[in-house]
Amino acid sequence: MITLKLLMTMSLMAASPASLSSMKWEKRVLLVSAPDANNPSLNEQRSIIARWGAGAEERDIKIVEVIGHDVVGASDPAATLRQRYRLPIAGFAVTLIGKDGGSKLRGTRPISAATLEEVIDAMPMRRGGKR
């Protein structure tokens, strides 16, 4: 079961990387940033996403991780994303970016699936039935 959830999470991240700007109007982006892959908050956020699975997919979520100087899930350079979204290099941060390209929710601790659903489901495009 855990393997299936991990595969679902990876499939959300695996599509050929595109820039965040090219995802505008198509995807909501959960931008997760950590100084390294061993960061406990990063691993907790990954676990939340893995358990969320179908809920994330239903809401057109694309996961983009900025780990140190590497980016997974998008073609943008880490430095560009860190500057544009004010992501710290030495700490954990997560930002939900709406389909309009604007930051909708930010945190320095992992964000629960319930909170993400609440914020996304209140968005005009989601309420309008456009996923």
PDB file of N, CA and C in Angstrom, residues 21-128:
ATOM      1  N   SER A  21       5.948  28.901 -15.055  1.00  0.00           N
ATOM      2  CA  SER A  21       5.124  29.820 -15.855  1.00  0.00           C
ATOM      3  C   SER A  21       4.321  29.081 -16.922  1.00  0.00           C
ATOM      4  N   SER A  22       4.837  27.973 -17.434  1.00  0.00           N
ATOM      5  CA  SER A  22       4.086  27.216 -18.439  1.00  0.00           C
ATOM      6  C   SER A  22       2.954  26.397 -17.817  1.00  0.00           C
ATOM      7  N   MET A  23       2.978  26.245 -16.502  1.00  0.00           N
ATOM      8  CA  MET A  23       1.912  25.513 -15.805  1.00  0.00           C
ATOM      9  C   MET A  23       0.727  26.418 -15.473  1.00  0.00           C
ATOM     10  N   LYS A  24       0.915  27.733 -15.623  1.00  0.00           N
ATOM     11  CA  LYS A  24      -0.126  28.699 -15.291  1.00  0.00           C
ATOM     12  C   LYS A  24      -1.416  28.367 -16.033  1.00  0.00           C
ATOM     13  N   TRP A  25      -2.516  28.429 -15.337  1.00  0.00           N
ATOM     14  CA  TRP A  25      -3.866  28.142 -15.802  1.00  0.00           C
ATOM     15  C   TRP A  25      -4.121  26.649 -16.018  1.00  0.00           C
ATOM     16  N   GLU A  26      -3.088  25.817 -15.851  1.00  0.00           N
ATOM     17  CA  GLU A  26      -3.242  24.367 -16.034  1.00  0.00           C
ATOM     18  C   GLU A  26      -3.151  23.600 -14.719  1.00  0.00           C
ATOM     19  N   LYS A  27      -2.229  24.006 -13.861  1.00  0.00           N
ATOM     20  CA  LYS A  27      -1.933  23.272 -12.628  1.00  0.00           C
ATOM     21  C   LYS A  27      -1.832  24.229 -11.448  1.00  0.00           C
ATOM     22  N   ARG A  28      -2.163  23.697 -10.278  1.00  0.00           N
ATOM     23  CA  ARG A  28      -1.797  24.351  -9.031  1.00  0.00           C
ATOM     24  C   ARG A  28      -0.481  23.707  -8.633  1.00  0.00           C
ATOM     25  N   VAL A  29       0.428  24.468  -8.112  1.00  0.00           N
ATOM     26  CA  VAL A  29       1.756  23.949  -7.774  1.00  0.00           C
ATOM     27  C   VAL A  29       1.947  23.995  -6.267  1.00  0.00           C
ATOM     28  N   LEU A  30       2.362  22.869  -5.716  1.00  0.00           N
ATOM     29  CA  LEU A  30       2.799  22.845  -4.331  1.00  0.00           C
ATOM     30  C   LEU A  30       4.312  22.857  -4.385  1.00  0.00           C
ATOM     31  N   LEU A  31       4.876  24.000  -4.055  1.00  0.00           N
ATOM     32  CA  LEU A  31       6.313  24.225  -4.120  1.00  0.00           C
ATOM     33  C   LEU A  31       6.899  23.955  -2.737  1.00  0.00           C
ATOM     34  N   VAL A  32       7.717  22.911  -2.649  1.00  0.00           N
ATOM     35  CA  VAL A  32       8.284  22.474  -1.377  1.00  0.00           C
ATOM     36  C   VAL A  32       9.789  22.690  -1.429  1.00  0.00           C
ATOM     37  N   SER A  33      10.322  23.366  -0.424  1.00  0.00           N
ATOM     38  CA  SER A  33      11.740  23.705  -0.413  1.00  0.00           C
ATOM     39  C   SER A  33      12.394  23.239   0.882  1.00  0.00           C
ATOM     40  N   ALA A  34      13.587  22.674   0.744  1.00  0.00           N
ATOM     41  CA  ALA A  34      14.347  22.224   1.913  1.00  0.00           C
ATOM     42  C   ALA A  34      15.837  22.313   1.598  1.00  0.00           C
ATOM     43  N   PRO A  35      16.656  22.438   2.628  1.00  0.00           N
ATOM     44  CA  PRO A  35      18.099  22.555   2.389  1.00  0.00           C
ATOM     45  C   PRO A  35      18.721  21.254   1.878  1.00  0.00           C
ATOM     46  N   ASP A  36      18.141  20.112   2.273  1.00  0.00           N
ATOM     47  CA  ASP A  36      18.668  18.822   1.812  1.00  0.00           C
ATOM     48  C   ASP A  36      17.581  17.760   1.892  1.00  0.00           C
ATOM     49  N   ALA A  37      17.840  16.610   1.288  1.00  0.00           N
ATOM     50  CA  ALA A  37      16.846  15.539   1.190  1.00  0.00           C
ATOM     51  C   ALA A  37      16.566  14.860   2.524  1.00  0.00           C
ATOM     52  N   ASN A  38      17.387  15.087   3.533  1.00  0.00           N
ATOM     53  CA  ASN A  38      17.190  14.472   4.844  1.00  0.00           C
ATOM     54  C   ASN A  38      16.388  15.353   5.796  1.00  0.00           C
ATOM     55  N   ASN A  39      15.888  16.466   5.325  1.00  0.00           N
ATOM     56  CA  ASN A  39      15.152  17.392   6.170  1.00  0.00           C
ATOM     57  C   ASN A  39      13.870  16.728   6.693  1.00  0.00           C
ATOM     58  N   PRO A  40      13.649  16.684   8.005  1.00  0.00           N
ATOM     59  CA  PRO A  40      12.463  16.027   8.561  1.00  0.00           C
ATOM     60  C   PRO A  40      11.141  16.637   8.084  1.00  0.00           C
ATOM     61  N   SER A  41      11.092  17.949   7.932  1.00  0.00           N
ATOM     62  CA  SER A  41       9.863  18.596   7.454  1.00  0.00           C
ATOM     63  C   SER A  41       9.579  18.215   6.005  1.00  0.00           C
ATOM     64  N   LEU A  42      10.620  18.114   5.191  1.00  0.00           N
ATOM     65  CA  LEU A  42      10.460  17.679   3.805  1.00  0.00           C
ATOM     66  C   LEU A  42       9.866  16.274   3.774  1.00  0.00           C
ATOM     67  N   ASN A  43      10.420  15.386   4.574  1.00  0.00           N
ATOM     68  CA  ASN A  43       9.931  14.013   4.592  1.00  0.00           C
ATOM     69  C   ASN A  43       8.499  13.927   5.107  1.00  0.00           C
ATOM     70  N   GLU A  44       8.150  14.771   6.074  1.00  0.00           N
ATOM     71  CA  GLU A  44       6.768  14.804   6.568  1.00  0.00           C
ATOM     72  C   GLU A  44       5.822  15.317   5.478  1.00  0.00           C
ATOM     73  N   GLN A  45       6.229  16.377   4.743  1.00  0.00           N
ATOM     74  CA  GLN A  45       5.376  16.903   3.672  1.00  0.00           C
ATOM     75  C   GLN A  45       5.206  15.854   2.572  1.00  0.00           C
ATOM     76  N   ARG A  46       6.268  15.134   2.236  1.00  0.00           N
ATOM     77  CA  ARG A  46       6.169  14.066   1.247  1.00  0.00           C
ATOM     78  C   ARG A  46       5.188  12.994   1.693  1.00  0.00           C
ATOM     79  N   SER A  47       5.215  12.662   2.967  1.00  0.00           N
ATOM     80  CA  SER A  47       4.308  11.655   3.508  1.00  0.00           C
ATOM     81  C   SER A  47       2.859  12.127   3.425  1.00  0.00           C
ATOM     82  N   ILE A  48       2.628  13.382   3.743  1.00  0.00           N
ATOM     83  CA  ILE A  48       1.281  13.962   3.641  1.00  0.00           C
ATOM     84  C   ILE A  48       0.792  13.879   2.203  1.00  0.00           C
ATOM     85  N   ILE A  49       1.636  14.230   1.261  1.00  0.00           N
ATOM     86  CA  ILE A  49       1.272  14.199  -0.157  1.00  0.00           C
ATOM     87  C   ILE A  49       0.987  12.768  -0.603  1.00  0.00           C
ATOM     88  N   ALA A  50       1.817  11.830  -0.167  1.00  0.00           N
ATOM     89  CA  ALA A  50       1.625  10.431  -0.544  1.00  0.00           C
ATOM     90  C   ALA A  50       0.285   9.902  -0.037  1.00  0.00           C
ATOM     91  N   ARG A  51      -0.074  10.252   1.189  1.00  0.00           N
ATOM     92  CA  ARG A  51      -1.362   9.803   1.748  1.00  0.00           C
ATOM     93  C   ARG A  51      -2.528  10.505   1.066  1.00  0.00           C
ATOM     94  N   TRP A  52      -2.329  11.729   0.625  1.00  0.00           N
ATOM     95  CA  TRP A  52      -3.383  12.523   0.002  1.00  0.00           C
ATOM     96  C   TRP A  52      -3.734  11.975  -1.375  1.00  0.00           C
ATOM     97  N   GLY A  53      -2.743  11.557  -2.148  1.00  0.00           N
ATOM     98  CA  GLY A  53      -2.899  10.897  -3.436  1.00  0.00           C
ATOM     99  C   GLY A  53      -3.976  11.429  -4.364  1.00  0.00           C
ATOM    100  N   ALA A  54      -5.138  10.755  -4.368  1.00  0.00           N
ATOM    101  CA  ALA A  54      -6.213  11.086  -5.306  1.00  0.00           C
ATOM    102  C   ALA A  54      -6.751  12.499  -5.082  1.00  0.00           C
ATOM    103  N   GLY A  55      -6.740  12.963  -3.839  1.00  0.00           N
ATOM    104  CA  GLY A  55      -7.205  14.319  -3.555  1.00  0.00           C
ATOM    105  C   GLY A  55      -6.355  15.365  -4.248  1.00  0.00           C
ATOM    106  N   ALA A  56      -5.052  15.112  -4.288  1.00  0.00           N
ATOM    107  CA  ALA A  56      -4.140  16.038  -4.972  1.00  0.00           C
ATOM    108  C   ALA A  56      -4.360  15.976  -6.473  1.00  0.00           C
ATOM    109  N   GLU A  57      -4.498  14.783  -6.972  1.00  0.00           N
ATOM    110  CA  GLU A  57      -4.701  14.609  -8.410  1.00  0.00           C
ATOM    111  C   GLU A  57      -5.997  15.266  -8.864  1.00  0.00           C
ATOM    112  N   GLU A  58      -7.048  15.105  -8.080  1.00  0.00           N
ATOM    113  CA  GLU A  58      -8.351  15.686  -8.403  1.00  0.00           C
ATOM    114  C   GLU A  58      -8.305  17.211  -8.445  1.00  0.00           C
ATOM    115  N   ARG A  59      -7.379  17.788  -7.700  1.00  0.00           N
ATOM    116  CA  ARG A  59      -7.268  19.245  -7.616  1.00  0.00           C
ATOM    117  C   ARG A  59      -6.173  19.802  -8.516  1.00  0.00           C
ATOM    118  N   ASP A  60      -5.711  19.006  -9.467  1.00  0.00           N
ATOM    119  CA  ASP A  60      -4.702  19.447 -10.443  1.00  0.00           C
ATOM    120  C   ASP A  60      -3.428  19.955  -9.784  1.00  0.00           C
ATOM    121  N   ILE A  61      -2.929  19.201  -8.804  1.00  0.00           N
ATOM    122  CA  ILE A  61      -1.718  19.589  -8.088  1.00  0.00           C
ATOM    123  C   ILE A  61      -0.487  19.035  -8.784  1.00  0.00           C
ATOM    124  N   LYS A  62       0.492  19.869  -8.953  1.00  0.00           N
ATOM    125  CA  LYS A  62       1.814  19.479  -9.435  1.00  0.00           C
ATOM    126  C   LYS A  62       2.780  19.753  -8.289  1.00  0.00           C
ATOM    127  N   ILE A  63       3.553  18.748  -7.917  1.00  0.00           N
ATOM    128  CA  ILE A  63       4.530  18.904  -6.848  1.00  0.00           C
ATOM    129  C   ILE A  63       5.866  19.317  -7.456  1.00  0.00           C
ATOM    130  N   VAL A  64       6.432  20.388  -6.934  1.00  0.00           N
ATOM    131  CA  VAL A  64       7.759  20.835  -7.351  1.00  0.00           C
ATOM    132  C   VAL A  64       8.584  20.966  -6.080  1.00  0.00           C
ATOM    133  N   GLU A  65       9.731  20.288  -6.070  1.00  0.00           N
ATOM    134  CA  GLU A  65      10.618  20.345  -4.914  1.00  0.00           C
ATOM    135  C   GLU A  65      11.899  21.085  -5.270  1.00  0.00           C
ATOM    136  N   VAL A  66      12.311  21.956  -4.358  1.00  0.00           N
ATOM    137  CA  VAL A  66      13.591  22.645  -4.468  1.00  0.00           C
ATOM    138  C   VAL A  66      14.413  22.148  -3.279  1.00  0.00           C
ATOM    139  N   ILE A  67      15.346  21.256  -3.574  1.00  0.00           N
ATOM    140  CA  ILE A  67      16.165  20.628  -2.535  1.00  0.00           C
ATOM    141  C   ILE A  67      17.604  21.096  -2.738  1.00  0.00           C
ATOM    142  N   GLY A  68      18.068  21.941  -1.828  1.00  0.00           N
ATOM    143  CA  GLY A  68      19.395  22.530  -2.002  1.00  0.00           C
ATOM    144  C   GLY A  68      19.423  23.343  -3.284  1.00  0.00           C
ATOM    145  N   HIS A  69      20.268  22.911  -4.222  1.00  0.00           N
ATOM    146  CA  HIS A  69      20.379  23.614  -5.509  1.00  0.00           C
ATOM    147  C   HIS A  69      19.711  22.842  -6.638  1.00  0.00           C
ATOM    148  N   ASP A  70      18.949  21.800  -6.312  1.00  0.00           N
ATOM    149  CA  ASP A  70      18.285  20.964  -7.317  1.00  0.00           C
ATOM    150  C   ASP A  70      16.782  21.192  -7.314  1.00  0.00           C
ATOM    151  N   VAL A  71      16.175  21.050  -8.489  1.00  0.00           N
ATOM    152  CA  VAL A  71      14.727  21.172  -8.638  1.00  0.00           C
ATOM    153  C   VAL A  71      14.204  19.885  -9.250  1.00  0.00           C
ATOM    154  N   VAL A  72      13.145  19.350  -8.655  1.00  0.00           N
ATOM    155  CA  VAL A  72      12.462  18.172  -9.188  1.00  0.00           C
ATOM    156  C   VAL A  72      11.034  18.589  -9.516  1.00  0.00           C
ATOM    157  N   GLY A  73      10.602  18.332 -10.739  1.00  0.00           N
ATOM    158  CA  GLY A  73       9.231  18.625 -11.127  1.00  0.00           C
ATOM    159  C   GLY A  73       9.050  19.875 -11.961  1.00  0.00           C
ATOM    160  N   ALA A  74      10.111  20.635 -12.162  1.00  0.00           N
ATOM    161  CA  ALA A  74      10.039  21.839 -12.994  1.00  0.00           C
ATOM    162  C   ALA A  74      11.422  22.101 -13.578  1.00  0.00           C
ATOM    163  N   SER A  75      11.447  22.857 -14.644  1.00  0.00           N
ATOM    164  CA  SER A  75      12.718  23.147 -15.317  1.00  0.00           C
ATOM    165  C   SER A  75      13.384  24.425 -14.811  1.00  0.00           C
ATOM    166  N   ASP A  76      12.707  25.174 -13.963  1.00  0.00           N
ATOM    167  CA  ASP A  76      13.263  26.423 -13.449  1.00  0.00           C
ATOM    168  C   ASP A  76      14.489  26.152 -12.572  1.00  0.00           C
ATOM    169  N   PRO A  77      15.489  27.017 -12.611  1.00  0.00           N
ATOM    170  CA  PRO A  77      16.635  26.873 -11.715  1.00  0.00           C
ATOM    171  C   PRO A  77      16.222  27.124 -10.254  1.00  0.00           C
ATOM    172  N   ALA A  78      16.874  26.431  -9.336  1.00  0.00           N
ATOM    173  CA  ALA A  78      16.563  26.579  -7.916  1.00  0.00           C
ATOM    174  C   ALA A  78      16.690  28.036  -7.464  1.00  0.00           C
ATOM    175  N   ALA A  79      17.757  28.711  -7.890  1.00  0.00           N
ATOM    176  CA  ALA A  79      17.972  30.099  -7.471  1.00  0.00           C
ATOM    177  C   ALA A  79      16.821  30.997  -7.909  1.00  0.00           C
ATOM    178  N   THR A  80      16.292  30.770  -9.103  1.00  0.00           N
ATOM    179  CA  THR A  80      15.173  31.557  -9.614  1.00  0.00           C
ATOM    180  C   THR A  80      13.925  31.342  -8.760  1.00  0.00           C
ATOM    181  N   LEU A  81      13.635  30.081  -8.459  1.00  0.00           N
ATOM    182  CA  LEU A  81      12.455  29.779  -7.645  1.00  0.00           C
ATOM    183  C   LEU A  81      12.616  30.320  -6.226  1.00  0.00           C
ATOM    184  N   ARG A  82      13.811  30.174  -5.669  1.00  0.00           N
ATOM    185  CA  ARG A  82      14.049  30.680  -4.313  1.00  0.00           C
ATOM    186  C   ARG A  82      13.852  32.199  -4.256  1.00  0.00           C
ATOM    187  N   GLN A  83      14.331  32.899  -5.250  1.00  0.00           N
ATOM    188  CA  GLN A  83      14.187  34.355  -5.268  1.00  0.00           C
ATOM    189  C   GLN A  83      12.725  34.749  -5.507  1.00  0.00           C
ATOM    190  N   ARG A  84      12.100  34.173  -6.514  1.00  0.00           N
ATOM    191  CA  ARG A  84      10.733  34.551  -6.892  1.00  0.00           C
ATOM    192  C   ARG A  84       9.736  34.279  -5.761  1.00  0.00           C
ATOM    193  N   TYR A  85       9.900  33.157  -5.057  1.00  0.00           N
ATOM    194  CA  TYR A  85       8.936  32.768  -4.021  1.00  0.00           C
ATOM    195  C   TYR A  85       9.483  32.913  -2.606  1.00  0.00           C
ATOM    196  N   ARG A  86      10.604  33.628  -2.468  1.00  0.00           N
ATOM    197  CA  ARG A  86      11.194  33.916  -1.158  1.00  0.00           C
ATOM    198  C   ARG A  86      11.377  32.633  -0.341  1.00  0.00           C
ATOM    199  N   LEU A  87      12.036  31.655  -0.941  1.00  0.00           N
ATOM    200  CA  LEU A  87      12.286  30.376  -0.280  1.00  0.00           C
ATOM    201  C   LEU A  87      13.671  30.405   0.367  1.00  0.00           C
ATOM    202  N   PRO A  88      13.757  30.070   1.639  1.00  0.00           N
ATOM    203  CA  PRO A  88      15.058  30.078   2.307  1.00  0.00           C
ATOM    204  C   PRO A  88      15.922  28.911   1.838  1.00  0.00           C
ATOM    205  N   ILE A  89      17.209  29.111   1.767  1.00  0.00           N
ATOM    206  CA  ILE A  89      18.096  28.016   1.391  1.00  0.00           C
ATOM    207  C   ILE A  89      18.418  27.148   2.606  1.00  0.00           C
ATOM    208  N   ALA A  90      18.336  27.724   3.800  1.00  0.00           N
ATOM    209  CA  ALA A  90      18.738  26.996   5.005  1.00  0.00           C
ATOM    210  C   ALA A  90      17.584  26.385   5.784  1.00  0.00           C
ATOM    211  N   GLY A  91      16.348  26.578   5.343  1.00  0.00           N
ATOM    212  CA  GLY A  91      15.211  26.057   6.092  1.00  0.00           C
ATOM    213  C   GLY A  91      14.150  25.472   5.185  1.00  0.00           C
ATOM    214  N   PHE A  92      13.113  24.948   5.793  1.00  0.00           N
ATOM    215  CA  PHE A  92      11.989  24.357   5.066  1.00  0.00           C
ATOM    216  C   PHE A  92      10.948  25.435   4.781  1.00  0.00           C
ATOM    217  N   ALA A  93      10.328  25.337   3.612  1.00  0.00           N
ATOM    218  CA  ALA A  93       9.210  26.217   3.271  1.00  0.00           C
ATOM    219  C   ALA A  93       8.321  25.494   2.268  1.00  0.00           C
ATOM    220  N   VAL A  94       7.046  25.826   2.294  1.00  0.00           N
ATOM    221  CA  VAL A  94       6.101  25.271   1.325  1.00  0.00           C
ATOM    222  C   VAL A  94       5.170  26.397   0.896  1.00  0.00           C
ATOM    223  N   THR A  95       4.888  26.446  -0.398  1.00  0.00           N
ATOM    224  CA  THR A  95       4.037  27.474  -0.971  1.00  0.00           C
ATOM    225  C   THR A  95       3.054  26.832  -1.940  1.00  0.00           C
ATOM    226  N   LEU A  96       1.786  27.150  -1.786  1.00  0.00           N
ATOM    227  CA  LEU A  96       0.771  26.705  -2.729  1.00  0.00           C
ATOM    228  C   LEU A  96       0.570  27.829  -3.733  1.00  0.00           C
ATOM    229  N   ILE A  97       0.752  27.510  -4.999  1.00  0.00           N
ATOM    230  CA  ILE A  97       0.604  28.485  -6.076  1.00  0.00           C
ATOM    231  C   ILE A  97      -0.653  28.134  -6.857  1.00  0.00           C
ATOM    232  N   GLY A  98      -1.548  29.088  -6.988  1.00  0.00           N
ATOM    233  CA  GLY A  98      -2.799  28.869  -7.702  1.00  0.00           C
ATOM    234  C   GLY A  98      -2.590  28.811  -9.204  1.00  0.00           C
ATOM    235  N   LYS A  99      -3.629  28.409  -9.913  1.00  0.00           N
ATOM    236  CA  LYS A  99      -3.553  28.334 -11.373  1.00  0.00           C
ATOM    237  C   LYS A  99      -3.286  29.696 -12.002  1.00  0.00           C
ATOM    238  N   ASP A 100      -3.603  30.763 -11.279  1.00  0.00           N
ATOM    239  CA  ASP A 100      -3.335  32.109 -11.788  1.00  0.00           C
ATOM    240  C   ASP A 100      -1.880  32.526 -11.583  1.00  0.00           C
ATOM    241  N   GLY A 101      -1.090  31.662 -10.932  1.00  0.00           N
ATOM    242  CA  GLY A 101       0.324  31.946 -10.711  1.00  0.00           C
ATOM    243  C   GLY A 101       0.631  32.653  -9.407  1.00  0.00           C
ATOM    244  N   GLY A 102      -0.387  33.001  -8.634  1.00  0.00           N
ATOM    245  CA  GLY A 102      -0.179  33.703  -7.369  1.00  0.00           C
ATOM    246  C   GLY A 102      -0.017  32.762  -6.186  1.00  0.00           C
ATOM    247  N   SER A 103       0.758  33.184  -5.205  1.00  0.00           N
ATOM    248  CA  SER A 103       0.923  32.407  -3.972  1.00  0.00           C
ATOM    249  C   SER A 103      -0.360  32.498  -3.159  1.00  0.00           C
ATOM    250  N   LYS A 104      -0.898  31.349  -2.782  1.00  0.00           N
ATOM    251  CA  LYS A 104      -2.166  31.283  -2.057  1.00  0.00           C
ATOM    252  C   LYS A 104      -2.003  30.891  -0.602  1.00  0.00           C
ATOM    253  N   LEU A 105      -0.913  30.192  -0.296  1.00  0.00           N
ATOM    254  CA  LEU A 105      -0.680  29.719   1.068  1.00  0.00           C
ATOM    255  C   LEU A 105       0.806  29.476   1.217  1.00  0.00           C
ATOM    256  N   ARG A 106       1.361  29.933   2.334  1.00  0.00           N
ATOM    257  CA  ARG A 106       2.787  29.757   2.589  1.00  0.00           C
ATOM    258  C   ARG A 106       2.961  29.224   3.999  1.00  0.00           C
ATOM    259  N   GLY A 107       4.008  28.458   4.196  1.00  0.00           N
ATOM    260  CA  GLY A 107       4.295  27.982   5.540  1.00  0.00           C
ATOM    261  C   GLY A 107       5.748  27.578   5.684  1.00  0.00           C
ATOM    262  N   THR A 108       6.186  27.511   6.928  1.00  0.00           N
ATOM    263  CA  THR A 108       7.537  27.051   7.221  1.00  0.00           C
ATOM    264  C   THR A 108       7.488  25.700   7.930  1.00  0.00           C
ATOM    265  N   ARG A 109       6.292  25.121   7.965  1.00  0.00           N
ATOM    266  CA  ARG A 109       6.077  23.776   8.486  1.00  0.00           C
ATOM    267  C   ARG A 109       5.210  23.041   7.472  1.00  0.00           C
ATOM    268  N   PRO A 110       5.236  21.713   7.470  1.00  0.00           N
ATOM    269  CA  PRO A 110       4.412  20.963   6.521  1.00  0.00           C
ATOM    270  C   PRO A 110       2.934  21.359   6.641  1.00  0.00           C
ATOM    271  N   ILE A 111       2.264  21.386   5.509  1.00  0.00           N
ATOM    272  CA  ILE A 111       0.852  21.761   5.457  1.00  0.00           C
ATOM    273  C   ILE A 111       0.033  20.488   5.277  1.00  0.00           C
ATOM    274  N   SER A 112      -0.999  20.331   6.091  1.00  0.00           N
ATOM    275  CA  SER A 112      -1.835  19.134   6.039  1.00  0.00           C
ATOM    276  C   SER A 112      -2.666  19.099   4.759  1.00  0.00           C
ATOM    277  N   ALA A 113      -3.061  17.894   4.383  1.00  0.00           N
ATOM    278  CA  ALA A 113      -3.925  17.718   3.211  1.00  0.00           C
ATOM    279  C   ALA A 113      -5.254  18.431   3.440  1.00  0.00           C
ATOM    280  N   ALA A 114      -5.772  18.373   4.665  1.00  0.00           N
ATOM    281  CA  ALA A 114      -7.051  19.023   4.964  1.00  0.00           C
ATOM    282  C   ALA A 114      -6.959  20.536   4.736  1.00  0.00           C
ATOM    283  N   THR A 115      -5.864  21.145   5.153  1.00  0.00           N
ATOM    284  CA  THR A 115      -5.681  22.583   4.951  1.00  0.00           C
ATOM    285  C   THR A 115      -5.550  22.902   3.467  1.00  0.00           C
ATOM    286  N   LEU A 116      -4.771  22.101   2.753  1.00  0.00           N
ATOM    287  CA  LEU A 116      -4.621  22.311   1.309  1.00  0.00           C
ATOM    288  C   LEU A 116      -5.973  22.192   0.610  1.00  0.00           C
ATOM    289  N   GLU A 117      -6.746  21.170   0.956  1.00  0.00           N
ATOM    290  CA  GLU A 117      -8.073  20.997   0.347  1.00  0.00           C
ATOM    291  C   GLU A 117      -8.971  22.192   0.639  1.00  0.00           C
ATOM    292  N   GLU A 118      -8.964  22.660   1.874  1.00  0.00           N
ATOM    293  CA  GLU A 118      -9.808  23.784   2.255  1.00  0.00           C
ATOM    294  C   GLU A 118      -9.462  25.032   1.445  1.00  0.00           C
ATOM    295  N   VAL A 119      -8.186  25.318   1.321  1.00  0.00           N
ATOM    296  CA  VAL A 119      -7.749  26.502   0.577  1.00  0.00           C
ATOM    297  C   VAL A 119      -8.071  26.354  -0.910  1.00  0.00           C
ATOM    298  N   ILE A 120      -7.753  25.203  -1.475  1.00  0.00           N
ATOM    299  CA  ILE A 120      -8.004  24.984  -2.910  1.00  0.00           C
ATOM    300  C   ILE A 120      -9.491  24.986  -3.216  1.00  0.00           C
ATOM    301  N   ASP A 121     -10.276  24.323  -2.387  1.00  0.00           N
ATOM    302  CA  ASP A 121     -11.712  24.235  -2.656  1.00  0.00           C
ATOM    303  C   ASP A 121     -12.417  25.577  -2.534  1.00  0.00           C
ATOM    304  N   ALA A 122     -11.777  26.552  -1.890  1.00  0.00           N
ATOM    305  CA  ALA A 122     -12.334  27.899  -1.788  1.00  0.00           C
ATOM    306  C   ALA A 122     -11.926  28.791  -2.964  1.00  0.00           C
ATOM    307  N   MET A 123     -11.032  28.302  -3.814  1.00  0.00           N
ATOM    308  CA  MET A 123     -10.566  29.100  -4.950  1.00  0.00           C
ATOM    309  C   MET A 123     -11.680  29.240  -5.998  1.00  0.00           C
ATOM    310  N   PRO A 124     -11.781  30.408  -6.627  1.00  0.00           N
ATOM    311  CA  PRO A 124     -12.847  30.636  -7.609  1.00  0.00           C
ATOM    312  C   PRO A 124     -12.908  29.592  -8.726  1.00  0.00           C
ATOM    313  N   MET A 125     -11.772  29.188  -9.275  1.00  0.00           N
ATOM    314  CA  MET A 125     -11.810  28.213 -10.367  1.00  0.00           C
ATOM    315  C   MET A 125     -12.304  26.855  -9.882  1.00  0.00           C
ATOM    316  N   ARG A 126     -11.967  26.491  -8.679  1.00  0.00           N
ATOM    317  CA  ARG A 126     -12.412  25.223  -8.110  1.00  0.00           C
ATOM    318  C   ARG A 126     -13.908  25.279  -7.820  1.00  0.00           C
ATOM    319  N   ARG A 127     -14.360  26.383  -7.222  1.00  0.00           N
ATOM    320  CA  ARG A 127     -15.791  26.536  -6.923  1.00  0.00           C
ATOM    321  C   ARG A 127     -16.603  26.584  -8.211  1.00  0.00           C
ATOM    322  N   GLY A 128     -15.995  27.102  -9.288  1.00  0.00           N
ATOM    323  CA  GLY A 128     -16.698  27.219 -10.558  1.00  0.00           C
ATOM    324  C   GLY A 128     -16.765  25.900 -11.317  1.00  0.00           C
TER     325      GLY A 128
END
